[in-house]
Coordinates of C-alpha atoms and ligand atoms in Angstrom, one line a residue:
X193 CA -27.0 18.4 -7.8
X194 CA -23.9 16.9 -5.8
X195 CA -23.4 13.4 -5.9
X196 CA -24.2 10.7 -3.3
X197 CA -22.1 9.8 -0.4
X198 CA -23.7 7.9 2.2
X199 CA -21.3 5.4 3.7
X200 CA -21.3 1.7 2.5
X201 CA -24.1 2.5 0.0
X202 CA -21.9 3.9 -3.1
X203 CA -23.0 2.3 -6.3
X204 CA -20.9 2.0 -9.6
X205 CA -22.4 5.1 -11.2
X206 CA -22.2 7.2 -8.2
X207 CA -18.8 6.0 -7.7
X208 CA -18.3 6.7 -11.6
X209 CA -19.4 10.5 -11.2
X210 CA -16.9 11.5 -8.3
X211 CA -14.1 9.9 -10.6
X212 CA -14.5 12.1 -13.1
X213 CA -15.5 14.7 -11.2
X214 CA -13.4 17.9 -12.1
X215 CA -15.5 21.1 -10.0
X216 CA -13.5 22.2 -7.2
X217 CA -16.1 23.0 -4.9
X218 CA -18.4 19.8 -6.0
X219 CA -15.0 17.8 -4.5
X220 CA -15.6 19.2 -1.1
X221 CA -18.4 17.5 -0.4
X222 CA -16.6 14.4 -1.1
X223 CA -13.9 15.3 1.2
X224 CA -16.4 16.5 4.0
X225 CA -18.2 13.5 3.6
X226 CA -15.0 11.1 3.6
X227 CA -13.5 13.0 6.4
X228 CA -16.6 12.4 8.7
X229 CA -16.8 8.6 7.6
X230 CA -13.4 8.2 8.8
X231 CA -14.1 10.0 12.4
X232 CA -17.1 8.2 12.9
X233 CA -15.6 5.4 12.0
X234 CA -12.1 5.0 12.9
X235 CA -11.8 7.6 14.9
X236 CA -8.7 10.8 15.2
X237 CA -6.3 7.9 16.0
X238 CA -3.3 7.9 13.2
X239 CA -1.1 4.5 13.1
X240 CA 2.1 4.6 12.8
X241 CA 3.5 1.3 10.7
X242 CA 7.2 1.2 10.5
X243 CA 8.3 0.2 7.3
X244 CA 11.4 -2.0 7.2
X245 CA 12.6 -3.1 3.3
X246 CA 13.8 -5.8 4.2
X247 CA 16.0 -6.7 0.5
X248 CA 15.2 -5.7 -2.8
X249 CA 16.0 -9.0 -4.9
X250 CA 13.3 -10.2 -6.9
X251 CA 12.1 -12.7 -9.5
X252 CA 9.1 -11.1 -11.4
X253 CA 9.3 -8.8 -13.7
X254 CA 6.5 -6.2 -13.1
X255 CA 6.9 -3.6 -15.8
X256 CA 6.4 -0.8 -13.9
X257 CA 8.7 -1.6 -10.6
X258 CA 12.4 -0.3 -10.3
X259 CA 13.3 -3.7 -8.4
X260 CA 11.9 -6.2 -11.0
X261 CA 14.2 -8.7 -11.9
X262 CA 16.7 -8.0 -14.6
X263 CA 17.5 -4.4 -13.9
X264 CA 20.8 -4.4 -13.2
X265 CA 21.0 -1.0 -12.6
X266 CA 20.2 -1.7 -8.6
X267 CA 22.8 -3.3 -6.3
X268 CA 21.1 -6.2 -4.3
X269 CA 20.8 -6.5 -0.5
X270 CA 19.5 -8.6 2.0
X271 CA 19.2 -7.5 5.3
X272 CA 20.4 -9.9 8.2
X273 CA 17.9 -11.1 11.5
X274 CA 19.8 -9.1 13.7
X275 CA 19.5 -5.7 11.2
X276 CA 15.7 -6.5 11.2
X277 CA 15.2 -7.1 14.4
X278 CA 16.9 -3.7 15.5
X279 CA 14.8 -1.5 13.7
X280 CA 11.7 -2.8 15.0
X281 CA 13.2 -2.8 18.3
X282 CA 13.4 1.0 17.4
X283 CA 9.7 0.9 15.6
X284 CA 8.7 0.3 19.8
X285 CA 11.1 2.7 21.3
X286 CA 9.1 4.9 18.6
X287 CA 6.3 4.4 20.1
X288 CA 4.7 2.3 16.5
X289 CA 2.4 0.0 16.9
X290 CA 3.0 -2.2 13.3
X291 CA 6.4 -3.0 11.8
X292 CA 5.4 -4.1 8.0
X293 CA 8.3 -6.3 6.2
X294 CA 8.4 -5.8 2.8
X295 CA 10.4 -7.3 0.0
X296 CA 10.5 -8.1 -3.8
X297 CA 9.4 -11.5 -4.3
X298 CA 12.6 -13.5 -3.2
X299 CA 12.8 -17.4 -3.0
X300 CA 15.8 -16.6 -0.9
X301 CA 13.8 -15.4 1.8
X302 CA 12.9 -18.8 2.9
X303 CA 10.4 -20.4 5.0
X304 CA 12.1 -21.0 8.3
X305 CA 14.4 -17.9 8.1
X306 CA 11.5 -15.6 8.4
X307 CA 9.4 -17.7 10.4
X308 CA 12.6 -17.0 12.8
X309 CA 13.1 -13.3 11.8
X310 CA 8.4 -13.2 13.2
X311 CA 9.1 -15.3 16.2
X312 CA 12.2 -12.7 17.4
X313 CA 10.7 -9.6 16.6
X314 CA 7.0 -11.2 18.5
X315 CA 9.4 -12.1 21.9
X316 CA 11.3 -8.9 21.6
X317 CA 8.9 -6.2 20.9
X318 CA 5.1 -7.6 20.8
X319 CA 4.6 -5.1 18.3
X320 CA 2.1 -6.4 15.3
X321 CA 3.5 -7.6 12.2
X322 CA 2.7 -7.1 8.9
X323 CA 4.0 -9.0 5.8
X324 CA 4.5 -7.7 1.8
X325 CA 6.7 -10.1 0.6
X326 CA 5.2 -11.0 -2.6
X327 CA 3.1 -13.4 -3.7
X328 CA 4.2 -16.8 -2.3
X329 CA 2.7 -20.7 -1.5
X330 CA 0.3 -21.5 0.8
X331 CA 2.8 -23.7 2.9
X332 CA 4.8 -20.1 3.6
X333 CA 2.0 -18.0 4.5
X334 CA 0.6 -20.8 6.8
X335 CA 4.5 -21.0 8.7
X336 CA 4.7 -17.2 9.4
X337 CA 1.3 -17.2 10.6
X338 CA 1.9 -19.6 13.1
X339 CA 5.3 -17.9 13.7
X340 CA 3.4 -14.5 14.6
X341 CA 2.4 -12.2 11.8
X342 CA -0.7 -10.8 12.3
X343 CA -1.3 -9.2 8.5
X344 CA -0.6 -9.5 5.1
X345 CA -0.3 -6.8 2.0
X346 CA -0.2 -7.5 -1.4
X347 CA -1.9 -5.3 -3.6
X348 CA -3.9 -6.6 -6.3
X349 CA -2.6 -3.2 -8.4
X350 CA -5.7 -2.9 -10.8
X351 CA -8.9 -5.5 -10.8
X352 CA -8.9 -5.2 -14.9
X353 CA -7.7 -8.6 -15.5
X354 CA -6.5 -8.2 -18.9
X355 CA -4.0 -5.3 -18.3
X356 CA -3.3 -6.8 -15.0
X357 CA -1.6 -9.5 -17.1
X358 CA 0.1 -7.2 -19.3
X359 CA 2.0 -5.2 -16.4
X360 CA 2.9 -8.5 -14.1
X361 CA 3.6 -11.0 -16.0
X362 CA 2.5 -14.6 -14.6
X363 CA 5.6 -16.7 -13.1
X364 CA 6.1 -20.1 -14.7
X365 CA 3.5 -22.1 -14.7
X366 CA 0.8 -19.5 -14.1
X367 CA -2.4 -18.7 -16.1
X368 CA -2.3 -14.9 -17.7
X369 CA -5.6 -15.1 -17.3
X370 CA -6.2 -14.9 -14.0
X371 CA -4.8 -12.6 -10.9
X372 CA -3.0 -14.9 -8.7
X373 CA -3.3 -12.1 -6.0
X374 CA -6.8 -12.5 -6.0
X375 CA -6.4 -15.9 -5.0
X376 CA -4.1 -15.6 -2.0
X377 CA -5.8 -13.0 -1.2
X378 CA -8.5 -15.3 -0.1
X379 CA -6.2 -17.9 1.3
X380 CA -4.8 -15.1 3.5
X381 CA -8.5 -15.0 5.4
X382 CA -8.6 -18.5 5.3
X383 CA -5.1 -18.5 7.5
X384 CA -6.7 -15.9 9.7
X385 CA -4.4 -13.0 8.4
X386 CA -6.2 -9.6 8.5
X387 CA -5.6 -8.6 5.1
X388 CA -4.1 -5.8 3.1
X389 CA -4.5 -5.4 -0.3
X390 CA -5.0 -2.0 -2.8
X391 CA -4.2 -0.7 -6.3
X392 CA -1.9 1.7 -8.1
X393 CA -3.7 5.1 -9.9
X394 CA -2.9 5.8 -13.5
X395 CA -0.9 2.7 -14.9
X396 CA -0.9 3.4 -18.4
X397 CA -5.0 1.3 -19.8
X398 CA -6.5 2.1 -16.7
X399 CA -10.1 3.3 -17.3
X400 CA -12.2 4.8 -14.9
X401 CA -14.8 1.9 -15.1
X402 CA -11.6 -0.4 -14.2
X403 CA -11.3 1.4 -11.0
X404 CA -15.2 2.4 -10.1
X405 CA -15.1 -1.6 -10.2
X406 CA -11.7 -1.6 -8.5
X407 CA -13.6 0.3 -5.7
X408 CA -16.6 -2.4 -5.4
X409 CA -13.8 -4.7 -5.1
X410 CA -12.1 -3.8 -1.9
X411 CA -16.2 -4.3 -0.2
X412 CA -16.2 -7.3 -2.0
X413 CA -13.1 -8.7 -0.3
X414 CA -13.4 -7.0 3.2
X415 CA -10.7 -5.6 3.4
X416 CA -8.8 -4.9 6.5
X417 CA -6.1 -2.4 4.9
X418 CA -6.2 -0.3 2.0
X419 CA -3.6 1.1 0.0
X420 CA -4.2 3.2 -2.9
X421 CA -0.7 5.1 -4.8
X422 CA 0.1 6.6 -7.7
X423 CA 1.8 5.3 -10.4
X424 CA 5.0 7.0 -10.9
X425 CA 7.2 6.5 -13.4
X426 CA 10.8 4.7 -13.0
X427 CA 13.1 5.2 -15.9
X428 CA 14.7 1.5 -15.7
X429 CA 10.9 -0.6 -16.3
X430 CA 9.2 -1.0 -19.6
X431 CA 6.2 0.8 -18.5
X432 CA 8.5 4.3 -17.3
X433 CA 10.2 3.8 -21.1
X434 CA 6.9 4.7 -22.7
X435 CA 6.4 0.7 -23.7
X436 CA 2.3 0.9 -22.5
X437 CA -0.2 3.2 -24.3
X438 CA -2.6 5.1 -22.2
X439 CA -6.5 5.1 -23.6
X440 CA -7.9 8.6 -24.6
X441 CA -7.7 11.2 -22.0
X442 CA -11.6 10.8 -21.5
X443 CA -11.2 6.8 -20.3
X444 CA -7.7 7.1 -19.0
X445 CA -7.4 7.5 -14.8
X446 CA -4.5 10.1 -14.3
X447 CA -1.4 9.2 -12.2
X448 CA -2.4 12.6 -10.3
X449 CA -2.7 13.7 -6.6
X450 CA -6.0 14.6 -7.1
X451 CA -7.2 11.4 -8.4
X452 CA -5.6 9.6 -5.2
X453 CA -7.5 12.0 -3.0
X454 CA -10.7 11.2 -5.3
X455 CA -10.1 7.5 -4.6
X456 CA -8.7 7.2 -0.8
X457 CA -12.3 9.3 0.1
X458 CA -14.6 6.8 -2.1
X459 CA -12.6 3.9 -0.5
X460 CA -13.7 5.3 2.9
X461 CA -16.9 5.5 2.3
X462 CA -17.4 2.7 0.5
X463 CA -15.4 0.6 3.1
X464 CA -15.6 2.7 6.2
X465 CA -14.2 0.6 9.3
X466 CA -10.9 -0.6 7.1
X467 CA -7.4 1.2 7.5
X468 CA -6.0 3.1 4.6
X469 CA -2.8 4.6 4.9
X470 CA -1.7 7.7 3.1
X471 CA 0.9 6.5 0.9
X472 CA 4.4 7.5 0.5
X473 CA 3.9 7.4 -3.3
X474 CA 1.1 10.5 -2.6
X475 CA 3.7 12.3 -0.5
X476 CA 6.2 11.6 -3.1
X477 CA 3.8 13.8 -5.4
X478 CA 3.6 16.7 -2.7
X479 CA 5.8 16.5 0.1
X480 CA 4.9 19.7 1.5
X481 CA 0.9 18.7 2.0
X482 CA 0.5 14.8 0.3
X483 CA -0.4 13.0 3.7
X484 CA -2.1 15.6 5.7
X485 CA -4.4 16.0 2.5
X486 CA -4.4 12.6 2.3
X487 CA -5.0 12.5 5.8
X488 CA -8.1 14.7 6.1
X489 CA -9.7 13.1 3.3
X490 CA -10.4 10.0 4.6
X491 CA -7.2 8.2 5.6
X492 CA -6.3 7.3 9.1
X493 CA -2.6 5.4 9.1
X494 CA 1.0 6.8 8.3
X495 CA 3.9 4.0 7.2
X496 CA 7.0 5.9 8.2
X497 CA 10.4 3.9 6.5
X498 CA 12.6 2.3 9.2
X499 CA 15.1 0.5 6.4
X500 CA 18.6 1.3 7.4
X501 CA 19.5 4.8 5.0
X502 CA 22.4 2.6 3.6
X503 CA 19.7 0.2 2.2
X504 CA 16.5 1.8 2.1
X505 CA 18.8 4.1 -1.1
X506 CA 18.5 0.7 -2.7
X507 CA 15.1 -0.4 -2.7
X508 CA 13.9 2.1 -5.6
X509 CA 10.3 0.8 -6.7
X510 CA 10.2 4.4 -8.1
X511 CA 12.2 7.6 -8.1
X512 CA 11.8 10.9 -5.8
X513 CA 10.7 8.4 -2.8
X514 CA 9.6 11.1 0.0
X515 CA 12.0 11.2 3.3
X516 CA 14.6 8.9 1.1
X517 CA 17.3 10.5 3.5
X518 CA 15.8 10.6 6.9
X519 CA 16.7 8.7 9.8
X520 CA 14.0 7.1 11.3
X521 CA 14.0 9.6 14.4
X522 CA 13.6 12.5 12.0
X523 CA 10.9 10.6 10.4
X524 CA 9.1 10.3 13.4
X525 CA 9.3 13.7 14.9
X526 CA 8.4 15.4 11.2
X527 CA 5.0 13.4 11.3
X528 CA 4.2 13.7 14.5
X529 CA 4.3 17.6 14.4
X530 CA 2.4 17.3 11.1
X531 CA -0.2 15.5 12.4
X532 CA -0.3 18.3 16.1
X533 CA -0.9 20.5 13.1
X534 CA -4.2 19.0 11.8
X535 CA -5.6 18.0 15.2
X536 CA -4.9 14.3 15.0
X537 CA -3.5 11.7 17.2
X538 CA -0.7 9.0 16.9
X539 CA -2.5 5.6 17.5
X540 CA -1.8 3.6 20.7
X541 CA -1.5 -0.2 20.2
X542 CA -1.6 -2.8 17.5
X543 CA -4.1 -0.4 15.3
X544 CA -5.8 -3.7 13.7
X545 CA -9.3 -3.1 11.6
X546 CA -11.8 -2.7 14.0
X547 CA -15.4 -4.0 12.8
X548 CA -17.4 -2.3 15.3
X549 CA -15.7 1.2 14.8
X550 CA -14.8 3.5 17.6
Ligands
SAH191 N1 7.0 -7.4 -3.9 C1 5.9 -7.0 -3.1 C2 6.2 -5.7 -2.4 C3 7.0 -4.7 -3.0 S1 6.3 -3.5 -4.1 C4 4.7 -6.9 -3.9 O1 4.8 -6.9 -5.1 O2 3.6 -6.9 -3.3 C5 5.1 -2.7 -3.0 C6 4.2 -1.8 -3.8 O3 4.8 -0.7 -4.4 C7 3.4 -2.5 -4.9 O4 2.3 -3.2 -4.5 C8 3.1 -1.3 -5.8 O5 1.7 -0.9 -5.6 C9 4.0 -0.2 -5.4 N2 4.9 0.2 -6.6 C10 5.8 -0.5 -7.3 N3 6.3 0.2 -8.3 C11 5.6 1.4 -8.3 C12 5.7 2.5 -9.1 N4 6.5 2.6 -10.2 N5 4.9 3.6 -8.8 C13 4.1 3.5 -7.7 N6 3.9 2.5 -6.9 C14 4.7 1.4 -7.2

């Protein structure tokens, strides 16, 4: 008997049984089913997102990122307004819909700087903007929403709360027992943000149970945007030195493409109208087929990187990044012919989550 796979209705054993789910042809009924979902759903429509990194300082000391504070083997940057505003004045000419400003989590981005850097790129493109900055106070996330971003992403990385605190440690002040992401996450909706959030496969303690309950979670917490990566490994973090055990091969969740694919089809049927990119991380683990797989198996949105080559070089979460050396042109021209390929469409407009799907 195959499993089940009817949209929005995917309990925790179901979910469960296509986790561990090993038989080839048992695993294309989970693709069919996800790749439907999505069509029905959210339509042929692929979004474009530019991705613009816009500095790699950083004051936490996640043990699996390559920008956490204290590795010294990364030279800093900040970009300047003017450098940010430029690519997403090239994210338009592009034809994107979305620029999405990410950074480590960097006091010296401040309030009223960015709150400019939103209100430029709103008057001088109109193009959506997201925000994945880090995890930062209320006041902050309340300016730049009044200064014009539309969305928020900040992954909650795994929902198991006690190796959550084990691989992010809290900042000063905070409680280890709780995910502070989870929070904000919450005060993101309150601010009217449409919200972004998602989890990394195969950290090191990662059971399957963690992420059947991982998959629950994103329902839970309607989410507009979901990102789901693999773990990969960065030589310069405690977790890439071999500093975290994994749990018996049985319980463990591999760091594999397969297992992205497994959980970017549940997360579309189990959430069907939100956005869910396929991640650079997956094409990172195949370049030749990671997003158009990725792509027929339920996801519907691309994040092409827009950071300046001279930077982007810099801003190493991991190693191997796909496209590390393309200019942004190239970037767009080598995933639009991809997506001609597999009978899909770059997305016109803002892309946002639409409730009442197409
Ligand atoms: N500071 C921000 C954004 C930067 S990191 C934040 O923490 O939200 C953006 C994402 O990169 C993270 O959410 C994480 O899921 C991913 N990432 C970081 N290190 C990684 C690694 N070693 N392997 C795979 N993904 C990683």
């Amino acid at each position: 008997m195959t499993h089940e796979t009817a949209a929005g209705k995917l309990g925790k054993a179901a979910i469960l049984e296509w986790l561990t789910e090993e038989n080839e042809g048992k695993l294309v009924g989970l693709w069919n089913a996800a790749d439907e979902v999505r069509r029905e759903n959210v339509g042929d429509e692929v979004h474009f997102r530019g991705l613009i990194e816009i500095g790699n300082y950083c004051n936490r000391k996640c043990a699996y990122c390559g920008i956490r504070f204290g590795n010294a083997n990364i030279e800093r940057y900040r970009m300047t307004k003017s450098e940010i505003v430029d690519c997403a004045k090239l994210a338009a000419e592009l034809g994107y819909g979305t620029v999405v400003l990410q950074s480590g989590e960097d006091p010296g981005i401040e309030r009223k700087w960015m709150a400019g850097v939103i209100e430029k790129i709103k008057a001088e493109t109109g193009l959506a903007v997201t925000l994945s900055l880090g995890e930062r106070e209320f006041a902050d996330l309340a300016a730049w929403k009044s200064a014009g971003a539309d969305r928020y992403l900040l992954k909650f990385e795994t929902g198991d709360s006690n190796l959550y605190s084990k691989i992010h440690p809290p900042a000063t002040g905070e409680s280890a027992e709780v995910n502070e992401r989870l929070k904000i996450l919450s005060q993101l909706k309150e601010l009217g943000y449409e919200t972004g959030s998602g989890i990394m496969l195969g950290i090191p303690g990662q059971s399957y149970e963690s992420n059947a309950d991982d998959l629950l979670l994103f329902k839970t917490l309607d989410l507009d945007m979901i990102g789901i990566g693999p773990y990969l490994p960065h030589p310069d973090t405690p977790m890439g030195a071999g500093e975290f055990k994994p749990l018996p091969p049985c319980e463990q969740v591999p760091a594999s493409e397969l297992m992205t694919y497994k959980v970017i089809a549940l997360a579309r049927l189990v959430c069907p109208h939100s956005n869910i990119p396929a991640t650079t991380a997956l094409a990172t683990l195949n370049k030749e087929r990671g997003r158009e797989l990725g792509l027929a198996r339920g996801a519907n949105v691309v994040m092409p990187n827009l950071t300046p080559p001279k930077y982007r070089i810099k801003y190493e979460v991991y190693p191997g990044k796909a496209c590390i050396a393309e200019t942004a042109q190239a970037c767009y021209a080598c995933l639009s012919a991809r997506l001609e390929v597999i009978g899909r469409t770059m997305g016109e407009g803002a892309g946002g989550r639409n409730r009442s799907g197409v």
